[in-house]
């Protein structure tokens, strides 16, 4: 073994604790970087490939009843690539006791060869037996395979079906979000339930249509041909091309993963800088000896760069499995929350290369300044290496107990190292405080954007009923304080004669409505002085780049085209939505005095009470031949939306924990280095009679001082971070920046965590200091 190799081996092994801390610091950062990178790649690829494998339909049309004749005619059109006809019926599913869930039942003519919007199943998908049903798997926490479920049809009939399996339908929102169960049955079961023996849904993909505008033009052409054949198109759903319904949520997740992975790597690099600065400071006498023996600056630098490289190689070996395991749990958790499968999990070559690059290069770059600075020292400077401590700062704390004064003085002796240690803890604290505030901001924003849900329960009818009849019946249900009846209709935005968009949901509300109060982001709410004014959400505004407040637009409603003026817009939902006055809408539909939506206020804010009143109302309406296709309580809807947003918050908090670990590790490294550097001082304390407890307290108090200072500085630093995160996440998910909220509970919680981290990070160094004897101090090199 060469002299150089012996020195490197001795430097690495003489202080095993320090070497392990360096390796662990680099490994944590590189593992976190690999975790984020692998998680992002795996999630992105699995969602993209999984969604593409379902062959998503470009358009889904809801029609009046039709049979194979129309389907065959459509298949002969040269611009239609693929078509698939099926049936959709509404029902209610009894989830437990008196709790009923709105349900959509799809009747499929075939299960083993679905051409569009394919269903995924763990087992081979076959036609379910008579009186059996497949459920969309987002219901698997409610029912189990083999369970018998009760389904209530629109006519009030109750039927029992057996759950034969679960399928994953990526064309649908998960039931946890839509609050609507989804099931799939055979033609034979549909006949047993009394459904019509005809289709009412048509899924289409086109030959040369790729962008949304191209798909809309082809859909417009197809609708014209269908209506010329004397069929009526009720609705045209055109999803974003090649984009999963929760794609915006995934974009936000990937954005967070990228940012935090890089951030954690940078933090670990700072720790390496801190450690190598201390190492080079301690190695000055040895560097002087090397210089006296003729070592050049390049040779001295080479020794220490090789040490750092050795640490990086060991850290890389540890970080690869650590990052891979973390990425697996991350990808599985995110995919489960967004209702898709991770079918292919692997270590991407890109991740391996970047991890190797990071583990080897990042430590070298981080140690560049301390190694160059230390290697350039002259023999004279090395021999005369004595720097008296600055005691001025200590005098400022003269009124404090002597032990505390000593700890505070020690804290500020190595200001460069202190700053690097501060940074990691400060960042973790700022993120924790910001994220808890962001969580509340997101919930407030969702509640504000759900201002149109200023009611407790909604009922959507299968057809329009006279308003007077609806009011007479619902007033007989107990605990209903007030009601409103709305008109709901689909419309399509007319771009030109050959181009209309997919369907928009239009709500016709009373002019004096108190139950529709959406948050206005741009413009104003509806004004009775503006004829045919329309308020829209952000998804509506995305339909055309030319839309803005004040735009006069043409809407096709039931085949009639009229001009409307956009007066205001709000946040993002999942589908384009608009609000107009009831009279303006029914003037075009010809259904004045009729309504197909009922909303009520109960005065009850808890979901249990609202569900009970909902059940009573549904039973009473069904007994009097009012067929309800969908009903929801707003408490459930708001709780569900908030829970969906919490997926991002949980992910952010997981990253904060990781950063806090890096910060705690940095503090442990700092305290260990401080103990090593103050070996002689500890020996002096020992010679003056200091007991083990005194020595421990000096170290632990110093750690607490560092932690508490970082906590104090993290408070103002959390403000710009929260604003940046609020703008990024808010604009991505809700089409509006989030309002800044400073969370006092988060502040106090982080204070407690800071004290805990500081004590835990200082215990081992404190114990090490307590073990030092006077003899150890005398022989310290």
XYZ file of C-alpha atoms in Angstrom:
781
model
C 0.000 0.000 0.000
C 1.436 3.381 -0.997
C 2.002 6.203 1.508
C -0.824 8.175 -0.071
C -3.228 5.223 0.209
C -2.184 4.692 3.840
C -2.920 8.318 4.679
C -6.316 8.177 2.970
C -7.140 4.937 4.788
C -6.034 6.435 8.121
C -8.021 9.662 7.611
C -11.160 7.645 6.817
C -10.821 5.150 9.667
C -9.286 7.221 12.466
C -12.600 8.967 13.059
C -15.195 6.434 12.033
C -18.147 8.467 13.331
C -17.198 11.463 11.208
C -16.665 9.301 8.124
C -20.022 7.593 8.609
C -21.744 10.970 8.953
C -20.193 12.179 5.698
C -21.232 9.002 3.886
C -24.725 9.139 5.356
C -25.122 12.818 4.464
C -24.225 12.161 0.840
C -26.264 8.936 0.735
C -29.403 10.642 2.069
C -29.178 13.417 -0.511
C -28.431 11.098 -3.432
C -31.100 8.603 -2.302
C -33.677 11.396 -2.058
C -32.650 12.657 -5.492
C -32.939 9.138 -6.911
C -36.235 8.585 -5.114
C -37.755 11.688 -6.684
C -36.285 11.023 -10.114
C -37.334 7.366 -10.212
C -40.749 8.211 -8.771
C -41.303 10.889 -11.409
C -40.193 8.697 -14.317
C -42.121 5.623 -13.149
C -45.311 7.562 -12.429
C -45.154 9.491 -15.685
C -44.471 6.412 -17.815
C -47.003 4.156 -16.105
C -49.776 6.729 -16.307
C -48.981 7.602 -19.922
C -48.641 3.995 -21.078
C -51.503 2.736 -18.935
C -53.854 5.415 -20.198
C -52.780 4.906 -23.822
C -53.297 1.134 -23.463
C -56.984 1.721 -22.723
C -57.307 3.319 -26.183
C -59.153 6.353 -24.819
C -62.139 7.510 -26.831
C -61.748 10.977 -28.340
C -65.471 11.657 -28.100
C -68.348 10.093 -26.178
C -71.814 10.965 -27.439
C -75.007 10.521 -25.433
C -77.841 9.873 -27.901
C -81.466 9.051 -28.066
C -81.934 5.268 -28.227
C -80.302 3.600 -31.258
C -79.379 0.140 -32.474
C -76.770 -1.578 -34.629
C -78.052 0.071 -37.808
C -76.758 3.493 -36.773
C -73.575 1.951 -35.371
C -72.836 0.182 -38.668
C -73.463 3.375 -40.645
C -71.029 5.278 -38.441
C -68.372 2.591 -38.843
C -68.548 3.066 -42.604
C -67.606 6.755 -42.370
C -64.068 7.272 -43.717
C -63.034 9.700 -40.934
C -64.124 7.360 -38.093
C -61.340 5.032 -36.950
C -63.159 3.101 -34.206
C -66.585 3.128 -32.595
C -68.189 1.344 -29.682
C -71.823 1.425 -28.576
C -73.054 0.730 -25.058
C -75.783 1.762 -22.645
C -75.762 3.955 -19.537
C -78.492 3.935 -16.890
C -78.680 5.729 -13.565
C -79.511 4.040 -10.275
C -78.718 4.148 -6.566
C -76.441 1.780 -4.707
C -77.008 0.915 -1.057
C -73.521 1.218 0.436
C -74.469 0.601 4.077
C -77.630 0.775 6.175
C -79.658 3.760 4.998
C -76.749 5.279 3.061
C -77.270 5.305 -0.695
C -74.749 6.246 -3.359
C -75.589 7.564 -6.814
C -74.614 4.996 -9.400
C -74.045 4.697 -13.134
C -74.593 1.245 -14.639
C -72.939 0.542 -17.989
C -74.330 -2.228 -20.142
C -71.565 -3.531 -22.421
C -72.273 -5.843 -25.366
C -68.867 -7.466 -24.939
C -66.203 -7.518 -22.244
C -63.290 -9.418 -23.776
C -62.825 -7.153 -26.809
C -63.731 -3.583 -25.804
C -62.204 -1.391 -28.542
C -62.218 1.975 -26.712
C -61.906 2.973 -23.056
C -60.743 -0.531 -22.209
C -61.224 -1.744 -18.657
C -58.255 -3.060 -16.680
C -58.636 -6.107 -14.478
C -56.227 -8.236 -12.465
C -57.896 -11.336 -13.878
C -59.090 -12.055 -17.394
C -62.124 -9.909 -18.110
C -65.096 -12.033 -19.166
C -68.807 -11.373 -19.479
C -70.281 -11.381 -15.957
C -72.975 -13.985 -15.235
C -76.664 -13.131 -15.004
C -77.462 -10.760 -12.104
C -73.768 -10.093 -11.552
C -71.794 -6.880 -11.816
C -68.243 -5.586 -12.059
C -67.596 -2.508 -9.922
C -65.055 0.214 -10.613
C -62.296 -0.498 -8.130
C -62.488 2.848 -6.353
C -65.464 1.215 -4.585
C -63.384 -1.674 -3.222
C -63.327 -0.109 0.240
C -67.137 -0.322 0.351
C -67.892 -3.775 -1.105
C -65.962 -6.990 -1.544
C -65.977 -9.568 -4.321
C -68.809 -12.027 -3.659
C -70.951 -9.481 -1.800
C -74.569 -9.032 -2.774
C -75.462 -5.396 -3.366
C -78.848 -3.710 -3.546
C -79.515 -1.421 -6.494
C -82.531 0.867 -6.746
C -83.597 1.823 -10.266
C -85.239 5.106 -11.254
C -88.679 3.533 -11.061
C -88.059 2.553 -7.439
C -87.523 -1.161 -8.122
C -84.935 -2.885 -5.950
C -82.624 -5.532 -7.409
C -79.869 -7.632 -5.911
C -76.634 -8.111 -7.848
C -73.503 -10.088 -7.006
C -70.096 -8.416 -7.205
C -67.914 -10.694 -9.355
C -64.848 -8.462 -9.555
C -63.321 -5.024 -9.807
C -62.090 -3.178 -12.860
C -60.105 -0.005 -13.327
C -61.669 2.568 -15.673
C -59.214 5.395 -16.395
C -61.841 7.289 -18.367
C -63.762 7.953 -15.164
C -63.149 10.060 -12.096
C -62.623 7.834 -9.029
C -65.760 7.375 -6.963
C -64.056 9.083 -4.012
C -64.083 12.292 -6.047
C -67.252 12.010 -8.137
C -69.249 10.429 -5.263
C -70.837 8.258 -7.924
C -70.419 4.509 -8.050
C -69.813 2.815 -11.397
C -70.768 -0.724 -12.403
C -70.688 -2.847 -15.569
C -73.232 -5.517 -16.504
C -74.057 -7.814 -19.405
C -76.916 -7.514 -21.886
C -78.701 -10.389 -20.136
C -78.542 -8.692 -16.755
C -79.715 -5.425 -18.313
C -82.748 -7.206 -19.717
C -83.421 -8.723 -16.273
C -83.312 -5.223 -14.745
C -85.802 -3.970 -17.334
C -83.447 -1.637 -19.232
C -84.203 -0.885 -22.860
C -82.643 -3.230 -25.387
C -80.972 -0.349 -27.213
C -77.819 1.725 -26.894
C -77.642 5.339 -25.750
C -73.869 5.953 -25.674
C -71.348 6.036 -28.492
C -67.551 6.149 -28.049
C -65.590 7.349 -31.061
C -62.005 7.780 -32.224
C -61.135 9.533 -35.482
C -58.628 8.777 -38.219
C -56.635 12.008 -38.457
C -57.624 14.035 -35.436
C -55.024 14.638 -32.736
C -55.514 18.092 -31.235
C -58.611 19.125 -29.337
C -59.668 21.495 -32.124
C -59.353 18.732 -34.746
C -61.385 16.332 -32.608
C -64.067 18.988 -32.069
C -64.353 19.608 -35.818
C -64.705 15.898 -36.573
C -67.234 15.546 -33.749
C -69.261 18.450 -35.170
C -69.319 16.720 -38.551
C -70.375 13.416 -36.987
C -73.150 14.998 -34.909
C -74.549 16.633 -38.031
C -74.725 13.251 -39.771
C -76.345 11.591 -36.749
C -78.975 14.315 -36.400
C -79.657 14.162 -40.152
C -80.506 10.496 -39.526
C -83.225 11.657 -37.082
C -81.349 10.859 -33.853
C -80.917 13.432 -31.117
C -77.497 14.066 -29.569
C -77.973 14.910 -25.896
C -74.349 15.414 -24.973
C -70.879 15.370 -26.499
C -68.019 14.740 -24.061
C -64.575 15.526 -25.440
C -61.790 14.874 -22.898
C -58.357 16.456 -23.211
C -56.498 14.362 -25.846
C -54.098 11.823 -24.314
C -54.568 13.287 -20.855
C -55.835 11.401 -17.823
C -58.740 13.040 -16.043
C -56.498 13.770 -13.024
C -53.634 14.898 -15.240
C -53.393 18.350 -13.634
C -52.936 16.748 -10.213
C -50.187 14.549 -11.627
C -48.472 17.574 -13.162
C -48.386 19.202 -9.753
C -46.995 16.034 -8.164
C -44.216 15.773 -10.760
C -43.357 19.438 -10.322
C -42.999 18.932 -6.578
C -40.907 15.790 -7.009
C -38.448 17.543 -9.326
C -38.015 20.590 -7.117
C -37.623 18.733 -3.825
C -35.276 16.083 -5.212
C -32.828 18.724 -6.400
C -33.239 20.685 -3.176
C -32.389 17.710 -0.962
C -29.289 16.980 -3.044
C -28.127 20.588 -2.634
C -28.642 20.365 1.129
C -26.501 17.250 1.397
C -23.806 19.024 -0.625
C -23.829 21.823 1.938
C -23.233 19.258 4.666
C -20.216 17.923 2.779
C -18.875 21.469 2.494
C -19.276 21.923 6.235
C -17.536 18.648 7.078
C -14.658 19.103 4.648
C -14.052 22.630 5.933
C -13.628 21.171 9.415
C -11.485 18.302 8.147
C -9.140 20.645 6.291
C -8.901 22.881 9.351
C -7.841 19.903 11.469
C -5.429 18.665 8.790
C -3.413 21.907 8.603
C -0.481 20.532 10.657
C -0.368 17.405 8.451
C -0.558 19.529 5.311
C 2.405 21.525 6.638
C 4.370 18.302 7.108
C 3.467 17.148 3.579
C 4.596 20.501 2.200
C 7.869 20.281 4.134
C 8.496 16.895 2.508
C 8.088 18.448 -0.930
C 4.384 17.800 -1.673
C 2.958 20.089 -4.307
C -0.439 21.772 -4.036
C -1.876 19.433 -6.703
C -0.636 16.361 -4.803
C -2.139 17.594 -1.542
C -5.444 18.355 -3.237
C -5.420 14.932 -4.892
C -5.228 13.167 -1.512
C -8.297 14.881 -0.145
C -10.257 14.684 -3.395
C -9.639 10.926 -3.358
C -10.991 10.791 0.182
C -14.138 12.619 -0.906
C -14.447 10.351 -3.935
C -14.213 7.312 -1.673
C -17.001 8.707 0.495
C -19.073 9.300 -2.648
C -18.604 5.741 -3.913
C -19.668 4.251 -0.590
C -22.627 6.655 -0.437
C -23.668 5.685 -3.977
C -23.699 1.988 -3.064
C -25.978 2.780 -0.126
C -28.163 5.338 -1.900
C -29.231 3.207 -4.886
C -31.286 0.620 -2.906
C -32.469 3.313 -0.456
C -33.775 5.496 -3.296
C -35.317 2.545 -5.124
C -37.242 1.347 -2.069
C -38.449 4.867 -1.335
C -39.482 5.386 -4.954
C -41.533 2.186 -4.890
C -43.592 3.302 -1.903
C -43.886 6.823 -3.314
C -45.099 5.646 -6.724
C -47.489 3.117 -5.194
C -48.987 5.716 -2.844
C -49.474 8.380 -5.515
C -50.868 5.865 -8.037
C -53.331 4.492 -5.485
C -54.521 7.996 -4.634
C -55.055 8.774 -8.322
C -56.593 5.383 -9.184
C -54.103 3.959 -11.658
C -51.650 1.056 -11.529
C -47.881 0.950 -11.433
C -47.399 -2.150 -13.588
C -43.763 -1.536 -14.463
C -41.441 -0.511 -11.659
C -37.727 -0.437 -12.396
C -34.539 1.547 -11.843
C -34.286 3.834 -14.882
C -30.864 4.106 -16.478
C -31.290 7.869 -16.342
C -31.666 7.705 -12.559
C -28.625 5.448 -12.159
C -26.434 7.738 -14.256
C -27.612 10.892 -12.486
C -27.251 9.284 -9.056
C -23.699 8.235 -9.886
C -23.006 11.689 -11.260
C -24.486 13.289 -8.125
C -22.784 10.977 -5.626
C -19.369 11.505 -7.187
C -19.494 15.038 -8.534
C -21.665 16.837 -5.955
C -19.351 16.019 -3.012
C -16.297 16.960 -5.098
C -17.832 20.313 -6.005
C -19.017 20.859 -2.444
C -15.529 20.215 -1.075
C -13.740 22.159 -3.801
C -13.358 25.424 -1.879
C -12.226 23.975 1.472
C -9.765 21.567 -0.189
C -8.228 24.218 -2.446
C -8.095 26.703 0.398
C -6.479 24.198 2.772
C -4.021 22.876 0.187
C -2.746 26.349 -0.681
C -1.554 27.027 2.873
C 2.186 27.578 3.229
C 4.547 25.700 5.561
C 4.960 28.820 7.731
C 1.164 29.263 8.026
C 0.726 25.608 8.913
C 3.410 25.686 11.620
C 2.068 28.919 13.141
C -1.565 27.772 12.916
C -3.060 29.429 15.978
C -6.180 31.565 15.846
C -7.271 33.040 19.158
C -10.981 32.822 19.784
C -13.034 35.983 19.596
C -14.547 36.423 23.044
C -16.391 39.628 22.317
C -19.545 37.803 21.399
C -19.476 35.955 24.700
C -19.507 39.162 26.685
C -22.873 40.060 25.222
C -24.439 37.204 27.174
C -22.724 37.924 30.464
C -25.961 38.024 32.418
C -26.839 34.435 31.458
C -25.808 31.383 33.500
C -22.174 30.460 32.872
C -23.069 27.103 31.258
C -25.518 28.723 28.824
C -23.034 31.520 28.140
C -20.384 28.951 27.218
C -22.777 27.089 24.892
C -23.839 30.276 23.120
C -20.224 31.360 22.708
C -19.361 27.975 21.196
C -22.300 28.260 18.791
C -20.858 31.299 17.014
C -17.209 30.249 16.918
C -17.472 28.631 13.450
C -19.765 31.009 11.619
C -19.354 29.406 8.187
C -20.245 25.972 9.505
C -23.071 27.480 11.530
C -24.588 29.082 8.424
C -24.514 25.801 6.501
C -26.140 23.991 9.434
C -28.745 26.732 9.737
C -29.659 26.437 6.084
C -30.878 22.843 6.199
C -32.872 23.277 9.411
C -34.133 26.664 8.286
C -35.356 25.270 4.962
C -37.114 22.348 6.640
C -38.807 24.718 9.084
C -39.803 27.214 6.405
C -41.274 24.412 4.294
C -43.140 22.865 7.213
C -44.724 26.174 8.231
C -45.461 27.076 4.598
C -46.985 23.699 3.724
C -49.335 23.606 6.692
C -50.457 27.103 5.706
C -50.809 25.970 2.074
C -53.020 23.094 3.220
C -55.412 25.549 4.860
C -55.158 27.903 1.872
C -56.100 25.080 -0.497
C -59.048 24.083 1.655
C -60.211 27.679 1.856
C -59.799 28.109 -1.896
C -61.746 24.924 -2.604
C -64.495 26.034 -0.217
C -64.571 29.439 -1.895
C -64.678 27.944 -5.369
C -67.460 25.661 -4.136
C -69.468 28.716 -3.200
C -71.981 27.565 -5.782
C -72.589 24.733 -3.310
C -74.303 27.040 -0.857
C -76.814 24.295 -0.254
C -76.763 21.008 1.585
C -78.264 18.471 -0.808
C -78.799 18.386 -4.578
C -81.180 16.236 -6.619
C -80.876 15.826 -10.401
C -84.029 14.498 -12.053
C -84.233 12.202 -15.045
C -86.521 14.730 -16.739
C -87.926 18.196 -16.138
C -90.908 18.387 -13.762
C -93.251 21.304 -13.030
C -91.676 23.498 -10.375
C -94.919 23.730 -8.443
C -95.154 19.932 -8.194
C -91.540 19.615 -7.016
C -92.057 22.262 -4.323
C -95.307 20.704 -3.106
C -93.677 17.301 -2.623
C -90.347 18.355 -1.104
C -92.035 20.602 1.469
C -93.542 17.460 3.014
C -90.060 16.224 4.000
C -88.975 17.172 7.519
C -86.047 19.471 8.368
C -85.881 21.268 5.035
C -85.477 25.001 5.563
C -85.397 26.374 2.006
C -85.306 25.161 -1.585
C -84.436 26.344 -5.077
C -85.309 24.772 -8.397
C -82.884 25.118 -11.298
C -82.882 24.272 -14.978
C -79.882 22.300 -16.213
C -79.041 21.851 -19.864
C -76.118 20.950 -22.069
C -74.787 23.397 -24.628
C -71.910 23.569 -27.093
C -69.763 26.586 -27.871
C -69.948 27.490 -31.552
C -66.518 28.424 -32.954
C -67.723 28.543 -36.569
C -70.159 26.729 -38.853
C -67.963 23.614 -38.959
C -66.568 23.685 -35.452
C -68.374 23.308 -32.140
C -66.816 22.272 -28.844
C -67.824 19.440 -26.566
C -70.735 19.875 -24.208
C -70.891 22.452 -21.435
C -73.143 22.098 -18.396
C -75.375 25.152 -18.018
C -77.146 25.867 -14.757
C -80.173 28.155 -14.970
C -80.568 29.733 -11.520
C -83.145 32.205 -10.123
C -82.181 35.881 -10.282
C -82.409 36.111 -6.484
C -80.536 32.852 -5.872
C -78.827 32.411 -2.515
C -77.634 28.877 -3.221
C -75.470 29.606 -6.270
C -72.663 31.904 -5.181
C -69.475 30.912 -7.024
C -66.251 32.745 -6.283
C -65.626 35.332 -9.004
C -61.968 35.558 -10.020
C -62.405 37.751 -13.080
C -65.330 40.022 -13.976
C -68.592 39.856 -12.035
C -71.469 37.565 -11.159
C -74.640 37.556 -13.240
C -76.376 40.902 -13.604
C -80.107 41.134 -14.300
C -79.412 44.237 -16.420
C -77.324 42.205 -18.871
C -79.452 40.127 -21.216
C -78.173 36.586 -21.581
C -75.122 37.175 -19.404
C -73.111 34.063 -18.587
C -70.678 33.251 -15.791
C -68.187 30.438 -16.610
C -65.432 28.443 -14.927
C -61.769 28.225 -15.978
C -62.366 25.003 -17.921
C -64.888 26.855 -20.085
C -62.354 29.633 -20.753
C -59.862 26.987 -21.906
C -62.181 25.968 -24.755
C -60.914 28.790 -26.978
C -57.896 31.123 -26.719
C -60.119 34.002 -27.842
C -62.412 33.913 -24.815
C -62.206 36.765 -22.310
C -64.485 38.782 -20.068
C -66.908 40.688 -22.285
C -66.668 38.216 -25.171
C -69.909 37.658 -27.047
C -70.194 33.941 -27.732
C -72.648 31.710 -29.570
C -74.012 28.634 -27.798
C -75.879 25.752 -29.387
C -78.628 24.681 -26.982
C -80.922 21.912 -28.194
C -80.170 22.826 -31.806
C -80.888 26.547 -31.355
C -78.041 29.064 -31.469
C -78.080 32.301 -29.486
C -75.506 34.874 -28.422
C -74.406 35.222 -24.790
C -72.004 37.643 -23.078
C -69.319 36.386 -20.674
C -69.582 38.582 -17.570
C -67.319 36.680 -15.183
C -65.200 33.582 -14.636
C -64.127 31.447 -11.694
C -61.811 28.602 -10.809
C -61.133 25.218 -12.305
C -63.298 22.132 -12.053
C -63.210 18.923 -14.044
C -65.589 19.946 -16.854
C -66.643 23.239 -18.514
C -69.493 24.765 -16.519
C -71.602 27.915 -16.868
C -74.277 29.747 -14.878
C -77.065 31.808 -16.406
C -80.395 33.102 -15.192
C -83.250 30.608 -15.267
C -85.445 32.789 -17.487
C -82.702 33.242 -20.089
C -82.097 29.503 -20.309
C -85.732 28.357 -20.381
C -86.515 30.975 -23.008
C -84.244 28.997 -25.311
C -85.243 25.499 -24.156
C -88.983 26.251 -24.029
C -89.306 24.712 -20.549
C -90.429 27.742 -18.575
C -92.017 26.645 -15.292
C -90.130 23.329 -15.306
C -86.960 22.296 -13.480
C -84.705 19.259 -13.499
C -82.547 20.135 -10.503
C -83.521 20.703 -6.890
C -81.196 22.107 -4.220
C -82.132 22.413 -0.567
C -80.784 23.851 2.676
C -81.374 21.846 5.837
C -79.647 23.881 8.515
C -77.609 20.747 9.353
C -73.852 20.923 8.804
C -72.838 17.329 9.572
C -72.790 14.655 6.893
C -74.791 12.140 8.967
C -77.789 14.463 9.356
C -77.610 15.536 5.720
C -77.475 11.908 4.553
C -80.508 11.020 6.662
C -82.546 13.925 5.252
C -81.324 13.029 1.753
C -82.545 9.455 2.185
C -85.964 10.627 3.426
C -86.295 13.042 0.502
C -85.278 10.418 -2.064
C -87.777 7.932 -0.703
C -90.577 10.497 -0.747
C -89.755 11.657 -4.276
C -89.574 8.072 -5.584
C -92.960 7.252 -3.991
C -94.448 10.168 -5.914
C -92.867 9.246 -9.258
C -90.050 11.812 -9.308
C -87.090 9.933 -10.768
C -83.749 11.131 -9.361
C -80.652 10.141 -11.354
C -78.111 11.714 -9.035
C -78.090 13.151 -5.525
C -75.212 14.407 -3.399
C -74.681 16.059 -0.047
C -72.274 18.976 -0.252
C -70.560 18.035 2.995
C -69.422 14.753 1.449
C -68.371 16.508 -1.745
C -66.323 19.137 0.098
C -64.698 16.549 2.355
C -63.837 14.429 -0.670
C -62.312 17.341 -2.550
C -60.294 18.370 0.499
C -59.055 14.792 0.914
C -57.960 14.738 -2.729
C -55.971 17.935 -2.220
C -54.404 16.381 0.872
C -52.586 13.871 -1.354
C -50.302 16.692 -2.449
C -49.942 17.995 1.088
C -48.976 14.541 2.385
C -46.384 14.291 -0.372
C -44.982 17.692 0.562
C -44.880 16.783 4.253
C -43.037 13.562 3.420
C -40.432 15.668 1.668
C -40.242 18.011 4.653
C -39.518 15.006 6.878
C -36.711 14.015 4.519
C -35.277 17.533 4.570
C -35.615 17.611 8.366
C -33.629 14.358 8.527
C -30.913 15.976 6.408
C -31.056 19.041 8.654
C -30.848 16.924 11.798
C -27.964 15.014 10.265
C -26.240 18.309 9.520
C -26.678 19.388 13.120
C -25.299 16.054 14.343
C -22.272 16.477 12.068
C -21.736 20.026 13.287
C -21.961 19.025 16.928
C -19.612 16.063 16.388
C -17.057 18.286 14.701
C -17.373 20.864 17.449
C -16.727 18.194 20.087
C -13.646 16.974 18.212
C -12.286 20.512 17.833
C -12.879 21.313 21.507
C -11.269 18.225 22.927
C -8.669 20.299 24.762
C -11.349 22.645 26.160
C -13.315 19.663 27.422
C -10.109 18.447 29.043
C -9.763 21.805 30.798
C -13.373 21.532 32.013
C -12.581 18.047 33.287
C -9.478 19.341 35.111
C -11.680 21.946 36.807
C -13.976 19.183 38.089
C -16.748 19.207 35.435
C -18.880 16.087 35.683
C -20.343 14.111 32.754
C -23.710 15.841 33.066
C -22.132 19.289 32.784
C -20.242 18.337 29.615
C -23.374 16.810 28.107
C -25.431 19.909 28.868
C -22.871 22.210 27.238
C -23.182 20.254 23.967
C -26.965 19.787 24.080
C -27.602 23.455 24.912
C -25.400 24.441 21.979
C -27.484 22.204 19.710
C -30.679 23.733 21.096
C -29.366 27.256 20.485
C -28.650 26.390 16.832
C -32.076 24.773 16.452
C -33.964 27.656 18.072
C -32.161 30.274 15.993
C -32.996 28.325 12.818
C -36.621 28.113 13.993
C -36.778 31.888 14.475
C -35.252 32.609 11.063
C -37.508 30.051 9.349
C -40.589 32.103 10.286
C -39.963 35.032 7.893
C -38.433 32.671 5.305
C -41.647 30.624 5.198
C -43.622 33.599 3.868
C -42.114 33.919 0.347
C -41.922 30.118 0.104
C -45.629 29.786 0.939
C -46.524 32.475 -1.599
C -44.483 30.738 -4.317
C -45.977 27.314 -3.564
C -49.452 28.832 -3.350
C -49.099 30.466 -6.751
C -47.670 27.320 -8.378
C -50.146 24.812 -6.958
C -53.129 27.159 -7.092
C -52.674 28.091 -10.737
C -52.046 24.459 -11.690
C -55.006 22.936 -9.852
C -57.546 25.714 -9.406
C -56.630 28.323 -12.053
C -56.010 30.900 -9.333
C -53.244 31.654 -6.841
C -53.866 30.614 -3.260
C -54.299 33.246 -0.582
C -51.437 33.344 1.899
C -52.281 31.990 5.365
C -49.777 32.014 8.222
C -50.373 28.995 10.450
C -49.747 29.552 14.170
C -50.268 25.807 14.951
C -47.613 24.995 12.335
C -45.256 27.484 13.954
C -45.682 25.941 17.407
C -45.535 22.381 16.067
C -42.269 23.091 14.284
C -40.905 24.636 17.493
C -41.564 21.352 19.265
C -40.040 19.351 16.402
C -37.000 21.648 16.343
C -36.353 21.066 20.037
C -36.760 17.314 19.504
C -34.436 17.233 16.469
C -31.857 19.393 18.241
C -31.775 17.177 21.325
C -31.681 13.917 19.335
C -28.938 15.264 17.035
C -26.865 16.388 20.042
C -27.196 13.295 22.237
C -24.491 11.192 20.553
C -21.977 14.058 20.300
C -22.789 14.969 23.915
C -22.231 11.374 25.012
C -18.958 11.305 23.076
C -17.852 14.519 24.797
C -18.806 13.139 28.206
C -16.546 10.107 27.641
C -13.476 12.253 27.030
C -10.952 12.176 29.886
C -8.131 14.564 30.777
C -5.704 12.055 29.258
C -7.667 12.054 25.958
C -7.378 15.821 25.831
C -3.613 15.750 26.474
C -2.909 13.216 23.690
C -5.335 14.872 21.210
C -3.697 15.640 17.924
